[in-house]
PDB file of C-alpha atoms and ligand atoms in Angstrom:
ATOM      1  CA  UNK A   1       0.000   0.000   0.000  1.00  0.00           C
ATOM      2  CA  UNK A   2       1.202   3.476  -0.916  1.00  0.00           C
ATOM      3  CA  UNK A   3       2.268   5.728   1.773  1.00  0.00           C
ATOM      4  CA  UNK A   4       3.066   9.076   2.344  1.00  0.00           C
ATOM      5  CA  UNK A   5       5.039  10.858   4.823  1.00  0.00           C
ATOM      6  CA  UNK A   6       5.735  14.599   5.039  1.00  0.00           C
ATOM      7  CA  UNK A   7       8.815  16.825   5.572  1.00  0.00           C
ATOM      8  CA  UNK A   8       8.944  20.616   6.769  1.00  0.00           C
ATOM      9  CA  UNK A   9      11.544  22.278   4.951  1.00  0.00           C
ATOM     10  CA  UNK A  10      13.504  25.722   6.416  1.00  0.00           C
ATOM     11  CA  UNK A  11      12.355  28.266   3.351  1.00  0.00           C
ATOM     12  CA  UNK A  12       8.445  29.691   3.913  1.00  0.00           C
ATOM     13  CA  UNK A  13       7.764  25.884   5.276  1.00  0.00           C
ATOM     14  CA  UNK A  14       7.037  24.371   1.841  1.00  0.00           C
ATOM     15  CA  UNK A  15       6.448  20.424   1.800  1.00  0.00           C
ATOM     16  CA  UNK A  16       8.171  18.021   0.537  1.00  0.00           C
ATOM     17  CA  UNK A  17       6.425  14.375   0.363  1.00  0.00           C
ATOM     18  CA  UNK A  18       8.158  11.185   0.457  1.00  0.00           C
ATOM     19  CA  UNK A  19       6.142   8.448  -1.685  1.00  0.00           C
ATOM     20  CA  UNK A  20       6.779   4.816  -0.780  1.00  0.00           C
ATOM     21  CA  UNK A  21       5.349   1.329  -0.457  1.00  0.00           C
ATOM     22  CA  UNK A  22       6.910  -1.354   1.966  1.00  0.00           C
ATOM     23  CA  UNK A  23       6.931  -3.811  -0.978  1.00  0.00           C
ATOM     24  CA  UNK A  24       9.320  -1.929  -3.218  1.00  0.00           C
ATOM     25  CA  UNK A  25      12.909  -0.822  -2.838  1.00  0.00           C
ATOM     26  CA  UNK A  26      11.720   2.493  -4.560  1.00  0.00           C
ATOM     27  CA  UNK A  27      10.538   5.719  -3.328  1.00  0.00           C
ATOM     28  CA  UNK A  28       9.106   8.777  -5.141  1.00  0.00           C
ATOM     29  CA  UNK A  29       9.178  13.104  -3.641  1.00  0.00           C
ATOM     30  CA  UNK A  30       6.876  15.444  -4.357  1.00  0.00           C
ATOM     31  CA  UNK A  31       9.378  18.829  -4.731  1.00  0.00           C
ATOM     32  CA  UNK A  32      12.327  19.324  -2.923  1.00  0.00           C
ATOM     33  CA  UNK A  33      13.549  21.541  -0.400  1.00  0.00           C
ATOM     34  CA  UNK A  34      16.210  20.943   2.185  1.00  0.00           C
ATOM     35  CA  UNK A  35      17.856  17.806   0.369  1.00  0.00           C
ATOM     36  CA  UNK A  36      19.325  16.452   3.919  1.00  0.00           C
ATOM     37  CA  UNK A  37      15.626  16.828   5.478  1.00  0.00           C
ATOM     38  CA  UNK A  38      14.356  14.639   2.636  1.00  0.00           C
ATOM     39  CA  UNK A  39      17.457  12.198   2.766  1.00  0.00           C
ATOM     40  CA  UNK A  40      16.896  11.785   6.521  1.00  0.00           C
ATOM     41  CA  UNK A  41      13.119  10.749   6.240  1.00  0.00           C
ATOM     42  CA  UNK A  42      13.447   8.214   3.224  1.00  0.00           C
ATOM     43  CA  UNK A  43      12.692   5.122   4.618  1.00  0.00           C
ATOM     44  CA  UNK A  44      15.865   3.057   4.744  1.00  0.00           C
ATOM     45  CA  UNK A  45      17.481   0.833   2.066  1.00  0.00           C
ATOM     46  CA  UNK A  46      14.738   2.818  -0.199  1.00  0.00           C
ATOM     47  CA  UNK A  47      16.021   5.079  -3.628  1.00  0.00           C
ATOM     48  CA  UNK A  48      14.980   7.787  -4.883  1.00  0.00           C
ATOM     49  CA  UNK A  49      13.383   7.057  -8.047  1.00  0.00           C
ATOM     50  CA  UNK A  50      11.768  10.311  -9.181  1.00  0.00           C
ATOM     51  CA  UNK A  51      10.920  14.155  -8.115  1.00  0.00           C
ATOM     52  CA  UNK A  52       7.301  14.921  -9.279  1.00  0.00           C
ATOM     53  CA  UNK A  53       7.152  18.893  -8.836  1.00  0.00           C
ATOM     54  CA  UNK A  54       3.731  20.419  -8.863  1.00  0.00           C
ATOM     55  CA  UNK A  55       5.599  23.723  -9.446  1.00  0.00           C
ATOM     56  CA  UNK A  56       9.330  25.435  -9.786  1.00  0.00           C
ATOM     57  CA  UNK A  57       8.753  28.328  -7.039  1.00  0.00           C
ATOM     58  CA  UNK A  58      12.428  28.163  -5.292  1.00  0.00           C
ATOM     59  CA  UNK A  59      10.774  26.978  -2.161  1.00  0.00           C
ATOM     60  CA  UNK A  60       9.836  23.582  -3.798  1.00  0.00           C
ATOM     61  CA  UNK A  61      12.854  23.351  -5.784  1.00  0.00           C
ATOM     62  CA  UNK A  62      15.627  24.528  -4.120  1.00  0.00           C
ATOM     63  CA  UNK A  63      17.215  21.116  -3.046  1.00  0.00           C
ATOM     64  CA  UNK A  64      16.939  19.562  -6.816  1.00  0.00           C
ATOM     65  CA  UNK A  65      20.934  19.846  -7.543  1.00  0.00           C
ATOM     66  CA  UNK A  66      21.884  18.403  -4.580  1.00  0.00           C
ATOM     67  CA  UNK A  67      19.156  15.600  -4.855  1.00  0.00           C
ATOM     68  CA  UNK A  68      20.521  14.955  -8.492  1.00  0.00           C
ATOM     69  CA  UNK A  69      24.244  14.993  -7.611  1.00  0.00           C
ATOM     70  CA  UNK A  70      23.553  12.316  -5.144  1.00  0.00           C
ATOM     71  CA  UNK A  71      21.160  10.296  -7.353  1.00  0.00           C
ATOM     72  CA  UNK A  72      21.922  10.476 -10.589  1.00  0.00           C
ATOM     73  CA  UNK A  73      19.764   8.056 -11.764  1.00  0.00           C
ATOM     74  CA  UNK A  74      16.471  10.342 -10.622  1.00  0.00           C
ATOM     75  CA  UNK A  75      13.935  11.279 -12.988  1.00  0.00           C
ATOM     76  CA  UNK A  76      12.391  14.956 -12.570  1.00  0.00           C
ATOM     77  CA  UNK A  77       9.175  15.518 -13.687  1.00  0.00           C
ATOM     78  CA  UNK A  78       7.808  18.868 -14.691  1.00  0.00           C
ATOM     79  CA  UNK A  79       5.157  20.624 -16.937  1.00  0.00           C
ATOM     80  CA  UNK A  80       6.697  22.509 -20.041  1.00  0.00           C
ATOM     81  CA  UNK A  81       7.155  25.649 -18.345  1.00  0.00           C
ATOM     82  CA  UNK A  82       8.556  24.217 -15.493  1.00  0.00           C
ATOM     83  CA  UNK A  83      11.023  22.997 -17.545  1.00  0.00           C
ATOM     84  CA  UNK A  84      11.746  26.421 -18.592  1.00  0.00           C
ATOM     85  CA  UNK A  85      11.618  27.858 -15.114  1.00  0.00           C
ATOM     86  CA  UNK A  86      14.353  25.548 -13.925  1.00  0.00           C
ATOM     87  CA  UNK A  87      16.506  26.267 -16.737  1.00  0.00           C
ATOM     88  CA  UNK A  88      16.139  30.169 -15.243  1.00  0.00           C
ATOM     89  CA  UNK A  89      16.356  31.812 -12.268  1.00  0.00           C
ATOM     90  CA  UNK A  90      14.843  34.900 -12.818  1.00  0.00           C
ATOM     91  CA  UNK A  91      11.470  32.693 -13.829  1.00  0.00           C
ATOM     92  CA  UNK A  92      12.122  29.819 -10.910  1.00  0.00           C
ATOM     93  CA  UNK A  93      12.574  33.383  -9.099  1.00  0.00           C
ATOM     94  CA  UNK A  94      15.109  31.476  -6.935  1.00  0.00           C
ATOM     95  CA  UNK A  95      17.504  34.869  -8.589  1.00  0.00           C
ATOM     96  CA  UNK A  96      15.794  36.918  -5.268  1.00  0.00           C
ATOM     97  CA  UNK A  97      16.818  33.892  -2.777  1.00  0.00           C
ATOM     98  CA  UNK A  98      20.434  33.887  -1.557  1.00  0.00           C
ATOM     99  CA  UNK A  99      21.204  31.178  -4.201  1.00  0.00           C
ATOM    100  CA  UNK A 100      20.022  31.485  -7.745  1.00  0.00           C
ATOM    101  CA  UNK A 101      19.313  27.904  -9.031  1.00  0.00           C
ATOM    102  CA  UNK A 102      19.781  26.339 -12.470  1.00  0.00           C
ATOM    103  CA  UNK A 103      18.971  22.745 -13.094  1.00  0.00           C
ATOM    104  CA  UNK A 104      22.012  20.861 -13.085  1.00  0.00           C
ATOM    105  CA  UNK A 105      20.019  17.355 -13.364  1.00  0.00           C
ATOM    106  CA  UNK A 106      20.379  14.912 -16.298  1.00  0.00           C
ATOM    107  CA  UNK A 107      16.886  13.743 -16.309  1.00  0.00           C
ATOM    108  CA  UNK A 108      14.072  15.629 -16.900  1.00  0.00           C
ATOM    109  CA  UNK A 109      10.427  14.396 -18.382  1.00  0.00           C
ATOM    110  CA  UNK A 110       8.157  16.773 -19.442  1.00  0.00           C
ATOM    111  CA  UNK A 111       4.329  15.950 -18.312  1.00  0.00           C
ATOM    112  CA  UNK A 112       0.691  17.523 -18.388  1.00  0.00           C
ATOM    113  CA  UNK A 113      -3.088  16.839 -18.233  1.00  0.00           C
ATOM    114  CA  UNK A 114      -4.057  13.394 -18.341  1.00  0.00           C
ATOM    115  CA  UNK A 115      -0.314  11.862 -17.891  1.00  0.00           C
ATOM    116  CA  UNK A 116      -0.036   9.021 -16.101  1.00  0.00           C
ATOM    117  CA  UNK A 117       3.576   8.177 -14.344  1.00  0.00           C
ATOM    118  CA  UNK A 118       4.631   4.494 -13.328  1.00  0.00           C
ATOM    119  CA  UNK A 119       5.840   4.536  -9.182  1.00  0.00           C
ATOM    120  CA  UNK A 120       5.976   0.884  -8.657  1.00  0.00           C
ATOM    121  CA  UNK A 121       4.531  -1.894  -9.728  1.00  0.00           C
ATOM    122  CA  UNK A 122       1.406  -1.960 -10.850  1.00  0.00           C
ATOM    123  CA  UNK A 123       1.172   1.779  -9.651  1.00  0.00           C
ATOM    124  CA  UNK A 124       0.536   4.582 -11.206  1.00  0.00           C
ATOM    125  CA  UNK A 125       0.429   8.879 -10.200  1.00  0.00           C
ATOM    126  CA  UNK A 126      -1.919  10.980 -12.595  1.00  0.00           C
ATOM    127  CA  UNK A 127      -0.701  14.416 -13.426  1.00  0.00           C
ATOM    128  CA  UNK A 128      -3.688  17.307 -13.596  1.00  0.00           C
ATOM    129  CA  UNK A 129      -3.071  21.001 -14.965  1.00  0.00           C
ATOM    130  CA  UNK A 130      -3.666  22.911 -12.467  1.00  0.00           C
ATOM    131  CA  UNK A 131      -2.575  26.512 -13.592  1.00  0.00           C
ATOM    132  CA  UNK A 132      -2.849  30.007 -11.971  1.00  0.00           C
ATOM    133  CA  UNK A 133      -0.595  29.754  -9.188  1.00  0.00           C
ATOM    134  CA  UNK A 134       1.876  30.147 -11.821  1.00  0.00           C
ATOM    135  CA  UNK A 135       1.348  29.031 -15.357  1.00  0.00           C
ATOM    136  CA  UNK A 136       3.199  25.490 -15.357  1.00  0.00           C
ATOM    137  CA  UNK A 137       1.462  24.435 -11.522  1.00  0.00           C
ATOM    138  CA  UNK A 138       0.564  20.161 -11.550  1.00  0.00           C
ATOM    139  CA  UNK A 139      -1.231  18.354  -9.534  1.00  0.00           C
ATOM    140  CA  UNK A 140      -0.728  14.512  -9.254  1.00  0.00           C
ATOM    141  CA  UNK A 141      -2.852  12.509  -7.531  1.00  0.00           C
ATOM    142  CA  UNK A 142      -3.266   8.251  -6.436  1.00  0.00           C
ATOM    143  CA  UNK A 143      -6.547   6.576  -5.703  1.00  0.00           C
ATOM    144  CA  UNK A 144      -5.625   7.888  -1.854  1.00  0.00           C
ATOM    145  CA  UNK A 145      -3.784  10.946  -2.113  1.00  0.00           C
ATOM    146  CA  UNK A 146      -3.806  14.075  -3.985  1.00  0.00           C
ATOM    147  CA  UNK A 147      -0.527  16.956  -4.668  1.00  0.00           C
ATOM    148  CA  UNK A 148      -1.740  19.847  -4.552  1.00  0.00           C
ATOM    149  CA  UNK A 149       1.570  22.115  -4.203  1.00  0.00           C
ATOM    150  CA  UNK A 150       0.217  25.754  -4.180  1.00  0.00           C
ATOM    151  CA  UNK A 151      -2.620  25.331  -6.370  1.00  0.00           C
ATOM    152  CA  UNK A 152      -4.609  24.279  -3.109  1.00  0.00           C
ATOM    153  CA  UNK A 153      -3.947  24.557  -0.125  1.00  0.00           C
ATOM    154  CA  UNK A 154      -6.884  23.949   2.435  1.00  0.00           C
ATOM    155  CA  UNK A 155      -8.184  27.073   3.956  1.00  0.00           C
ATOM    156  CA  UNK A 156      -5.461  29.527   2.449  1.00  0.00           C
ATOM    157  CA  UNK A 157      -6.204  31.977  -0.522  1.00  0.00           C
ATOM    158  CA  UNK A 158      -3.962  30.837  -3.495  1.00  0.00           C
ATOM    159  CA  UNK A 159      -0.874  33.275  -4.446  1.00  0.00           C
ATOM    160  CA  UNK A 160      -1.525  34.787  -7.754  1.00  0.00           C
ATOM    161  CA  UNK A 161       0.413  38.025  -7.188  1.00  0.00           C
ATOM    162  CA  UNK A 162       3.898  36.308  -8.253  1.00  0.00           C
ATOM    163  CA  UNK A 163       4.829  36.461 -12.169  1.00  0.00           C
ATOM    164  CA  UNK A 164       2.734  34.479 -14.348  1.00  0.00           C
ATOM    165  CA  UNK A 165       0.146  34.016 -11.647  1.00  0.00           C
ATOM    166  CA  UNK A 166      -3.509  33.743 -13.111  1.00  0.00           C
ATOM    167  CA  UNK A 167      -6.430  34.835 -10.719  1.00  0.00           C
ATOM    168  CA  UNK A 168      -9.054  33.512 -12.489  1.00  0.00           C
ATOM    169  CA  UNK A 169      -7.205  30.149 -13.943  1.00  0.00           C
ATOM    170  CA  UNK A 170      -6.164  29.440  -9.924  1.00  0.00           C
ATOM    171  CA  UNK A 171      -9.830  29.632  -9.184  1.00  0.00           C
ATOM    172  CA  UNK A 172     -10.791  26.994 -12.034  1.00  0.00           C
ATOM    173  CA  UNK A 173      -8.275  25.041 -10.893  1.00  0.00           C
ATOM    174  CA  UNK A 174      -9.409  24.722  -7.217  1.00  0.00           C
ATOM    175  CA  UNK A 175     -12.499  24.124  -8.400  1.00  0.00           C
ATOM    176  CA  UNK A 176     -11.119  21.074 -10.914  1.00  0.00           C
ATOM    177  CA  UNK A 177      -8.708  20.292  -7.434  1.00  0.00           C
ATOM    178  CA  UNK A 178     -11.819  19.755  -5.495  1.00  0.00           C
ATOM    179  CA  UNK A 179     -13.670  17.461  -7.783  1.00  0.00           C
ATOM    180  CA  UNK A 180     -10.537  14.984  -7.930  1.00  0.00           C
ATOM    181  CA  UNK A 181      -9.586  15.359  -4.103  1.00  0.00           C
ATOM    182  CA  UNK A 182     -12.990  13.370  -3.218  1.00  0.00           C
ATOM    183  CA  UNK A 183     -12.164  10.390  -0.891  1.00  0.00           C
ATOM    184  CA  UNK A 184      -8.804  11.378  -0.665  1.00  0.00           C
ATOM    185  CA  UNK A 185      -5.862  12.696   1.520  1.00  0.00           C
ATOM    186  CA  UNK A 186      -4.657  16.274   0.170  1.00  0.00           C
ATOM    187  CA  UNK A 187      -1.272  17.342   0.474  1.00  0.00           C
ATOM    188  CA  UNK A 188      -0.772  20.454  -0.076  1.00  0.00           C
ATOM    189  CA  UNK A 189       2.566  22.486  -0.785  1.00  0.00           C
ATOM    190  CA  UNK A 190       2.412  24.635   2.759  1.00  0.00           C
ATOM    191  CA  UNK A 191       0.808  23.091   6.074  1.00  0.00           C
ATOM    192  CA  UNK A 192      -0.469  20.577   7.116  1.00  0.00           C
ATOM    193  CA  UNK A 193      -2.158  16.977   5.395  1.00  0.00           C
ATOM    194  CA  UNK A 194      -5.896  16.797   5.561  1.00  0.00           C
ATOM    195  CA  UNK A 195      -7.962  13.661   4.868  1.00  0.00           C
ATOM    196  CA  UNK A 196     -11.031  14.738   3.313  1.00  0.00           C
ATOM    197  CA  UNK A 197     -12.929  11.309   3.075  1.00  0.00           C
TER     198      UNK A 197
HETATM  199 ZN1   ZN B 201       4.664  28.629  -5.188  1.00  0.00          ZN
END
């Protein structure tokens, strides 16, 4: 069974998600902030497989070199502009933070609506657009749980004063967010995890 466990990171509190399942020797994050944090909380004897980031805000990205210097083998996945984003700082804005980030990564798969990404085994993550937060934003989402990153987060107004951000796409998307969060737990990209039966 696929599990989920959550770690705090030091910049504005963003999430980072560890995906795993006992059965497998492979685990999955959702964005990345303080690499160590993450490293620290992967269940042990489990690799890192893949970064799924719902967005390339430096607060959910800012870890990814370090992650991909240590496993080269990982697989980030990101909408088309996020693949821009993390190919500039100015648009990952990470050029504001005290260290501008580039990717440095060897993998990258681009993904949108409707994608479907193998974890393990027989499971699979779906990928949703979720736009407005920024134009690239994803959402993936199990049969149990549900990524929201900042397109959703329960009981907070979403951010669309940052570049690119979208008022009125960041309401459809809450609204689309919603409708595919029935029955399951939401993790957002700030606070905390909320099951929402
Ligand atoms: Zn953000």
């Amino acid at each position: 069974m696929l599990q989920v466990k959550q770690v705090v990171n030091r910049v504005f509190t963003s999430n980072t998600y560890i995906v795993f399942d006992e059965d497998f020797d492979d685990c999955w994050l959702v964005d990345i902030g303080d690499y160590e944090r993450a490293e620290k909380a992967v269940p042990q004897g489990k690799k890192i497989k893949g970064l799924l980031l719902t967005h390339t805000h430096f607060d959910h990205i800012y870890g990814i070199n370090e992650l991909c210097k240590n496993h080269p083998e990982c697989v980030v996945y990101t909408s088309e502009f996020g693949k821009e984003a993390l190919m500039d700082d100015r648009k990952n804005l990470s050029r504001y933070h005290e260290h501008p980030i580039v990717f440095e990564g060897k993998h990258l798969v681009v993904v949108g609506e409707g994608d479907e990404i193998p974890l393990m085994g027989e499971q699979k993550i779906k990928v949703a657009a979720t736009p407005g937060h920024e134009p690239g934003c994803l959402t993936f989402f199990t049969e149990d749980y549900i990524f929201t990153g900042d397109s959703y987060i329960p009981g907070v107004k979403v951010v669309t004063k940052l570049p690119g951000g979208d008022r009125a796409l960041a309401a459809k998307s809450v609204e689309k967010i919603l409708r595919l969060a029935e029955g399951k737990t939401i993790c957002p990209g700030h606070g905390e995890m909320i099951n929402i039966g």
